[in-house]
Amino acid sequence: MINRNPYIANLKAGYLFPEIAKRRREYAAAHPEAKIISLGVGNTTEPILPHINAGLAEGAKRLGTVEGYSGYQDEGLPELREKISKVFYRGKFAIDEIFISDGAKCDIGRLQILFGAGTKIAVQDPSYPVYVDGSVLAGAAGGWENNGYTGITYLPCTADNNFFPNMELIQPDSLIYFCSPNNPTGAVSNRDQLSTLVKAAIEKGCIIIFDAAYSEFIRDPSLPKTIFEIDKADQCAIEVNSFSKPAGFTGVRLGWSVVPKALLYSGGESVNKDWGRIMGTIFNGASNIAQAGGLAALNDEGLKEMRTLTDFYLTNAKLIRDTLQKLGINCIGGDNSPYIWAHFPGRDSWEVFSEILEKCQVVTTPGAGFGPAGQNFVRFSAFGHKEDVEEACKRITSLLS
Ligand code: PGU
């Protein structure tokens, strides 16, 4: 018999979001009359807006014509890569530094192949669970000890440090996962903070995987939307991003990674070349229909639609934050991000999750699922229909005291 991959055995618990879905199902089975509202997983709910949707439809139509047909497109449409460079990076990157993918999560999982087992990892604590679970699967982390995996340095992000971690905790030669606007805290790092991060990474010989999946929710013009707004970031960072949240492509699947040519390993080899090699080997390109939609999203009309959609979710976020604050619950996020991070001092976060589910029939995400520093917190997601979010807020106001 063949042995199980020991790295899989190292995973302590199931993936967070299916666990929440399971608890929701169990509650629904026991309370068939309950009208449950989900402010749990960050899954988009609103229809794709007409111009972007027409781009997708056009893409599908073209496949039915001899002139318009296309097959494998390993690295992504050159026009899309060029447009991404222009729209998000002021044309700073050549098209062979931009790799189109089927989403940020998929790239986050694959990127670990560049570094391999035994790589030292640093993550913001709390953080999007894929960074930690992906590291465990890649053998970059060991077993579970003292509330965390060995081989992973958890960088606490708390109210005491304004949700920006202490750079001194980062060990030399680490792979650093960093997310801003942050999931789950909703905190957005400012220019000085990201400059500190880049400086620390360069001094310590680290590489940053910067997850900018929520960049289009930033409204404060002083806040950086990409790590590449910071000088020298191209020497120490890879950025992943996605059309999932701003264009409603969670089910369509389209994202990208920027791997600058200036980024080198300790031996001077090119990370960009290796990423091209890996993608060419285990990925056969993003859907050409999705890419047609992505192109539509990046012209003037499409950009306006993405603004409309992100504004919609930000309005939900404001309502949730205001509702919680009126109840005296301390929270952050929700102004430049679609997540609200609510503090319940001294309370176990799974217990708060259960209380909100039982009293209000509202699903949230318990903070402890995002890392040890998430204990005593609960995440509210602003992805939902307006009437559902309003109803959830009404229930929270009257039932949560
Ligand atoms: N990066 C971050 C920081 C995310 O929060 C999410 C989705 C992704 C990437 C995924 O991007 P794709 O381009 O769609 O792959 N986070 C959601 C959904 C849960 C999940 O398992 O991805 C969330 O609720 O945290």
XYZ file of C-alpha atoms and ligand atoms in Angstrom:
426
model
C 0.000 0.000 0.000
C 1.152 3.500 -0.728
C 1.761 5.859 2.190
C -0.199 9.016 2.784
C 1.698 12.239 2.137
C 2.885 13.077 5.671
C 2.401 16.785 5.014
C -1.337 16.195 4.625
C -1.302 14.364 7.939
C 0.248 17.485 9.500
C -2.876 19.557 8.818
C -4.532 20.002 12.168
C -8.107 20.784 11.221
C -10.331 20.876 8.143
C -10.299 23.981 5.965
C -12.098 26.765 7.832
C -14.931 27.598 5.441
C -16.270 24.070 4.874
C -16.272 23.701 8.682
C -18.472 26.791 8.954
C -20.745 25.514 6.176
C -21.054 22.246 8.122
C -22.066 24.044 11.324
C -24.597 26.089 9.354
C -26.079 22.885 7.859
C -26.294 21.268 11.279
C -28.075 24.312 12.688
C -30.456 24.452 9.703
C -31.279 20.756 10.081
C -32.145 21.260 13.747
C -34.104 24.481 13.039
C -35.815 24.040 9.664
C -37.860 27.227 10.189
C -34.764 29.443 10.613
C -34.081 32.004 7.879
C -30.299 31.947 8.043
C -28.316 34.864 6.617
C -24.637 34.390 5.787
C -22.113 37.078 6.619
C -19.560 34.281 6.826
C -17.531 33.298 3.792
C -16.473 36.197 1.550
C -18.412 35.013 -1.472
C -19.837 37.581 -3.900
C -23.626 37.693 -4.275
C -24.466 40.391 -6.841
C -24.914 39.788 -10.585
C -22.017 40.607 -12.873
C -22.678 44.089 -14.270
C -23.812 44.400 -17.923
C -20.685 45.626 -19.707
C -18.411 43.046 -18.083
C -21.046 40.357 -18.588
C -21.258 41.285 -22.282
C -17.479 40.834 -22.457
C -17.870 37.287 -21.126
C -20.731 36.570 -23.545
C -18.714 37.932 -26.470
C -15.786 35.752 -25.444
C -18.034 32.686 -25.494
C -19.566 33.679 -28.841
C -16.174 34.120 -30.496
C -15.303 30.512 -29.659
C -18.090 29.471 -32.048
C -16.419 31.101 -35.043
C -13.441 30.018 -37.122
C -11.741 33.423 -36.865
C -12.445 33.875 -33.159
C -11.679 30.376 -31.920
C -8.754 29.904 -29.539
C -7.417 26.933 -27.605
C -4.734 26.727 -24.918
C -3.341 30.090 -23.885
C -0.736 29.166 -21.305
C 0.443 32.541 -20.106
C -2.688 34.552 -20.715
C -3.810 36.944 -23.437
C -1.043 39.470 -24.137
C -3.666 42.286 -24.329
C -4.936 41.392 -20.862
C -1.446 41.296 -19.363
C -0.610 44.626 -20.937
C -3.860 46.135 -19.684
C -3.261 44.839 -16.134
C 0.196 46.427 -16.147
C -1.281 49.739 -17.312
C -4.335 49.858 -15.045
C -2.823 48.550 -11.809
C 0.921 49.239 -12.106
C 1.189 52.344 -14.325
C 2.813 50.214 -17.020
C 5.773 49.380 -14.759
C 5.822 45.688 -15.685
C 6.469 43.974 -19.008
C 3.873 41.426 -20.051
C 6.212 38.564 -19.223
C 6.209 39.676 -15.589
C 2.415 39.240 -15.385
C 0.935 35.737 -15.319
C -2.800 35.256 -15.754
C -4.305 32.598 -13.507
C -7.580 31.044 -12.427
C -7.553 33.049 -9.200
C -5.442 34.268 -6.317
C -6.078 31.247 -4.090
C -4.824 28.873 -6.779
C -1.658 30.932 -7.271
C -1.069 31.171 -3.514
C -1.143 27.356 -3.416
C 1.162 26.939 -6.422
C 3.700 29.620 -5.483
C 5.025 27.457 -2.662
C 6.526 25.139 -5.288
C 9.102 27.868 -5.975
C 10.554 27.514 -2.505
C 9.816 23.979 -1.407
C 9.781 22.013 1.814
C 11.643 23.427 4.776
C 11.248 27.101 3.785
C 10.797 29.341 6.817
C 7.383 30.997 6.766
C 6.099 34.184 8.381
C 2.411 35.091 8.380
C 0.346 37.890 9.779
C -1.696 36.527 12.655
C -4.641 36.421 11.992
C -4.462 35.642 8.267
C -6.270 34.059 5.315
C -5.990 30.326 6.154
C -4.566 29.332 2.754
C -1.134 30.797 3.599
C -0.715 28.507 6.586
C -2.508 25.431 5.244
C -0.695 25.780 1.886
C 2.636 25.962 3.729
C 1.817 22.833 5.697
C 0.886 20.977 2.486
C 4.150 22.081 0.864
C 6.140 20.734 3.797
C 7.287 24.196 4.776
C 5.728 23.760 8.204
C 5.785 20.904 10.657
C 3.430 19.635 13.318
C 1.028 21.484 15.567
C 2.579 22.645 18.839
C 1.560 25.326 21.338
C -1.334 26.687 19.298
C 0.573 26.957 16.009
C 2.571 24.999 13.420
C 6.309 24.611 13.868
C 8.285 26.323 11.091
C 5.768 29.170 10.888
C 6.424 32.471 12.609
C 3.124 34.056 13.549
C 3.267 37.854 13.479
C 0.517 39.097 15.793
C -1.582 41.942 14.378
C -3.598 43.427 17.217
C -5.068 46.740 18.312
C -1.827 47.299 20.282
C 0.268 47.474 17.102
C -2.439 49.006 14.893
C -2.744 45.671 13.137
C 0.739 46.000 11.629
C 3.210 43.358 12.844
C 6.583 43.794 14.500
C 9.208 43.290 11.775
C 11.774 42.164 14.355
C 9.926 38.866 14.708
C 10.654 37.922 11.074
C 13.505 35.442 10.754
C 16.104 35.849 8.007
C 15.453 34.063 4.686
C 11.725 33.669 5.286
C 8.830 33.647 2.897
C 6.464 36.322 4.223
C 2.752 36.242 3.432
C 1.236 39.692 3.696
C -2.306 40.763 2.870
C -3.547 44.369 2.591
C -6.411 45.281 2.709
C -6.290 42.504 5.205
C -8.469 39.481 5.416
C -9.774 39.075 8.110
C -9.038 42.298 10.035
C -9.992 44.775 7.300
C -6.910 46.826 8.243
C -5.036 48.500 5.375
C -1.300 49.130 5.707
C -0.177 52.654 4.906
C 2.803 53.681 2.819
C 5.196 53.967 5.772
C 4.204 50.564 7.055
C 4.685 48.882 3.685
C 8.039 50.670 3.299
C 9.065 49.177 6.648
C 7.983 45.754 5.398
C 9.971 46.044 2.149
C 13.028 47.329 3.995
C 12.874 44.433 6.475
C 12.423 41.885 3.658
C 15.460 43.190 1.763
C 17.657 43.385 4.870
C 16.710 39.872 5.956
C 16.850 38.214 2.521
C 13.117 37.436 2.566
C 10.546 37.245 -0.213
C 7.042 38.652 0.319
C 3.942 37.131 -1.243
C 1.691 40.178 -1.217
C -2.009 39.394 -1.517
C -3.865 42.409 -2.916
C -7.181 40.630 -3.590
C -9.104 43.502 -1.952
C -7.140 46.435 -3.415
C -10.158 47.742 -5.335
C -11.986 48.379 -2.062
C -9.473 51.062 -1.049
C -11.093 54.490 -1.084
C -8.525 56.496 0.886
C -6.200 57.803 -1.852
C -3.211 57.894 0.509
C -3.264 54.108 0.969
C -1.159 51.969 -1.402
C -3.143 49.576 -3.590
C -0.110 47.486 -4.492
C 3.200 46.638 -2.842
C 4.865 47.888 -6.027
C 4.040 51.487 -5.047
C 6.927 50.990 -2.614
C 10.471 51.583 -3.827
C 12.525 48.386 -4.345
C 9.522 46.088 -3.804
C 10.285 44.537 -7.193
C 13.446 43.089 -5.610
C 11.611 41.295 -2.815
C 7.947 40.746 -3.665
C 5.473 38.756 -5.714
C 1.933 40.130 -5.853
C -1.235 38.088 -6.330
C -4.541 39.679 -7.247
C -7.917 38.708 -8.610
C -11.070 39.741 -10.442
C -13.114 37.702 -7.933
C -14.250 40.433 -5.602
C -14.305 43.632 -7.702
C -15.891 42.086 -10.811
C -17.924 39.321 -9.125
C -15.744 36.613 -10.716
C -15.621 34.239 -7.712
C -17.265 31.596 -9.890
C -15.850 32.769 -13.240
C -12.248 32.400 -11.938
C -9.648 34.914 -13.107
C -6.627 36.356 -11.343
C -3.001 37.213 -11.905
C 0.417 37.220 -10.285
C 3.196 39.714 -10.824
C 6.636 38.133 -10.586
C 9.192 40.865 -11.321
C 12.337 40.022 -13.257
C 14.321 41.880 -10.599
C 13.342 39.244 -8.038
C 16.163 36.738 -7.457
C 16.853 33.787 -5.181
C 19.853 33.767 -2.852
C 21.928 32.131 -5.636
C 21.024 34.871 -8.125
C 18.631 32.733 -10.200
C 15.479 34.330 -11.639
C 12.232 33.636 -9.763
C 10.307 34.904 -12.796
C 11.821 32.227 -15.057
C 10.975 29.467 -12.589
C 7.405 30.691 -12.248
C 7.031 30.585 -16.030
C 8.390 27.047 -15.975
C 6.024 25.945 -13.205
C 2.946 27.543 -14.770
C 3.852 26.070 -18.153
C 4.134 22.651 -16.569
C 1.149 22.360 -14.243
C -1.267 25.047 -15.443
C -2.824 25.266 -18.880
C -4.010 28.851 -18.774
C -7.092 30.645 -17.528
C -10.383 30.251 -19.395
C -10.396 32.347 -22.562
C -14.000 33.350 -21.787
C -12.963 34.621 -18.351
C -10.102 36.546 -19.939
C -12.503 38.233 -22.381
C -14.521 39.280 -19.320
C -11.343 40.523 -17.642
C -10.496 42.674 -20.647
C -13.984 44.203 -20.554
C -13.537 44.884 -16.824
C -10.428 46.936 -17.506
C -11.735 49.437 -20.026
C -13.438 52.664 -18.860
C -16.930 51.195 -18.673
C -15.707 48.058 -16.886
C -13.683 50.036 -14.355
C -16.810 52.094 -13.590
C -18.759 48.875 -13.030
C -16.106 47.508 -10.670
C -16.315 50.763 -8.731
C -20.113 50.455 -8.543
C -19.899 46.873 -7.308
C -17.223 47.550 -4.687
C -19.177 50.664 -3.555
C -22.211 48.438 -3.081
C -20.357 46.030 -0.784
C -18.702 48.935 1.059
C -22.172 50.354 1.813
C -23.069 46.984 3.370
C -19.800 47.087 5.305
C -20.573 50.527 6.725
C -24.018 49.395 7.866
C -22.558 46.342 9.642
C -19.816 48.386 11.301
C -22.229 51.125 12.438
C -24.640 48.495 13.797
C -21.909 46.799 15.843
C -20.468 50.071 17.088
C -23.893 51.239 18.259
C -24.016 48.098 20.411
C -20.687 49.131 21.927
C -18.764 46.394 20.115
C -15.299 47.567 19.140
C -14.472 46.855 15.532
C -12.151 47.823 12.717
C -12.236 47.448 8.942
C -15.157 48.000 6.630
C -14.070 51.393 5.295
C -11.444 50.358 2.743
C -12.252 46.665 2.877
C -15.287 44.378 2.841
C -14.538 42.785 6.238
C -15.346 43.976 9.742
C -13.297 42.562 12.599
C -15.321 42.709 15.793
C -13.837 42.329 19.271
C -15.544 40.301 22.008
C -13.011 40.581 24.854
C -12.611 37.464 26.955
C -14.988 35.428 24.772
C -14.100 32.330 22.776
C -14.644 33.196 19.125
C -16.376 29.893 18.234
C -18.700 30.483 21.166
C -19.544 33.991 19.872
C -20.052 32.503 16.393
C -22.551 30.002 17.871
C -24.304 32.669 19.913
C -24.821 34.921 16.875
C -26.023 31.938 14.832
C -28.447 30.803 17.518
C -29.799 34.196 18.563
C -29.821 35.972 15.179
C -29.571 33.156 12.624
C -26.597 35.024 11.160
C -23.461 33.160 10.088
C -20.113 34.864 10.767
C -16.546 33.552 10.828
C -14.851 32.939 14.182
C -11.569 34.798 14.483
C -9.676 31.809 15.913
C -10.043 30.139 12.500
C -7.608 32.736 11.123
C -4.857 32.145 13.688
C -4.138 32.334 17.417
C -4.423 36.153 17.557
C -7.934 35.874 16.098
C -9.253 34.536 19.408
C -11.905 36.869 20.931
C -12.769 38.233 17.473
C -15.425 37.466 14.887
C -15.295 38.446 11.204
C -18.366 39.865 9.469
C -18.313 39.756 5.676
C -20.069 42.522 3.717
C -20.757 40.223 0.758
C -24.532 39.807 0.709
C -27.725 41.174 -0.793
C -28.632 44.592 0.645
C -31.928 43.371 2.138
C -30.195 40.409 3.788
C -27.513 42.604 5.316
C -30.192 45.041 6.541
C -32.208 42.200 8.034
C -29.076 40.724 9.677
C -28.264 44.131 11.183
C -31.831 44.489 12.511
C -31.624 41.091 14.183
C -28.189 41.855 15.615
C -29.466 45.168 17.030
C -32.502 43.645 18.696
C -31.196 40.234 19.718
C -27.510 40.600 20.504
C -27.068 42.265 23.832
N -6.939 36.123 -1.175
C -7.643 36.533 -0.102
C -6.988 37.395 0.902
C -8.974 36.116 0.060
O -9.648 36.521 1.130
C -9.586 35.281 -0.906
C -10.998 34.792 -0.733
C -8.814 34.909 -2.004
C -7.494 35.333 -2.108
C -9.361 34.046 -3.077
O -9.295 34.704 -4.300
P -9.676 33.986 -5.666
O -9.088 34.864 -6.700
O -11.172 33.918 -5.735
O -9.055 32.634 -5.660
N -11.394 34.622 0.595
C -12.765 34.373 0.956
C -13.267 33.067 0.393
C -12.808 31.838 1.105
C -11.803 31.011 0.359
O -11.637 29.853 0.757
O -11.135 31.492 -0.542
C -12.923 34.467 2.459
O -14.057 34.401 2.936
O -11.937 34.631 3.190
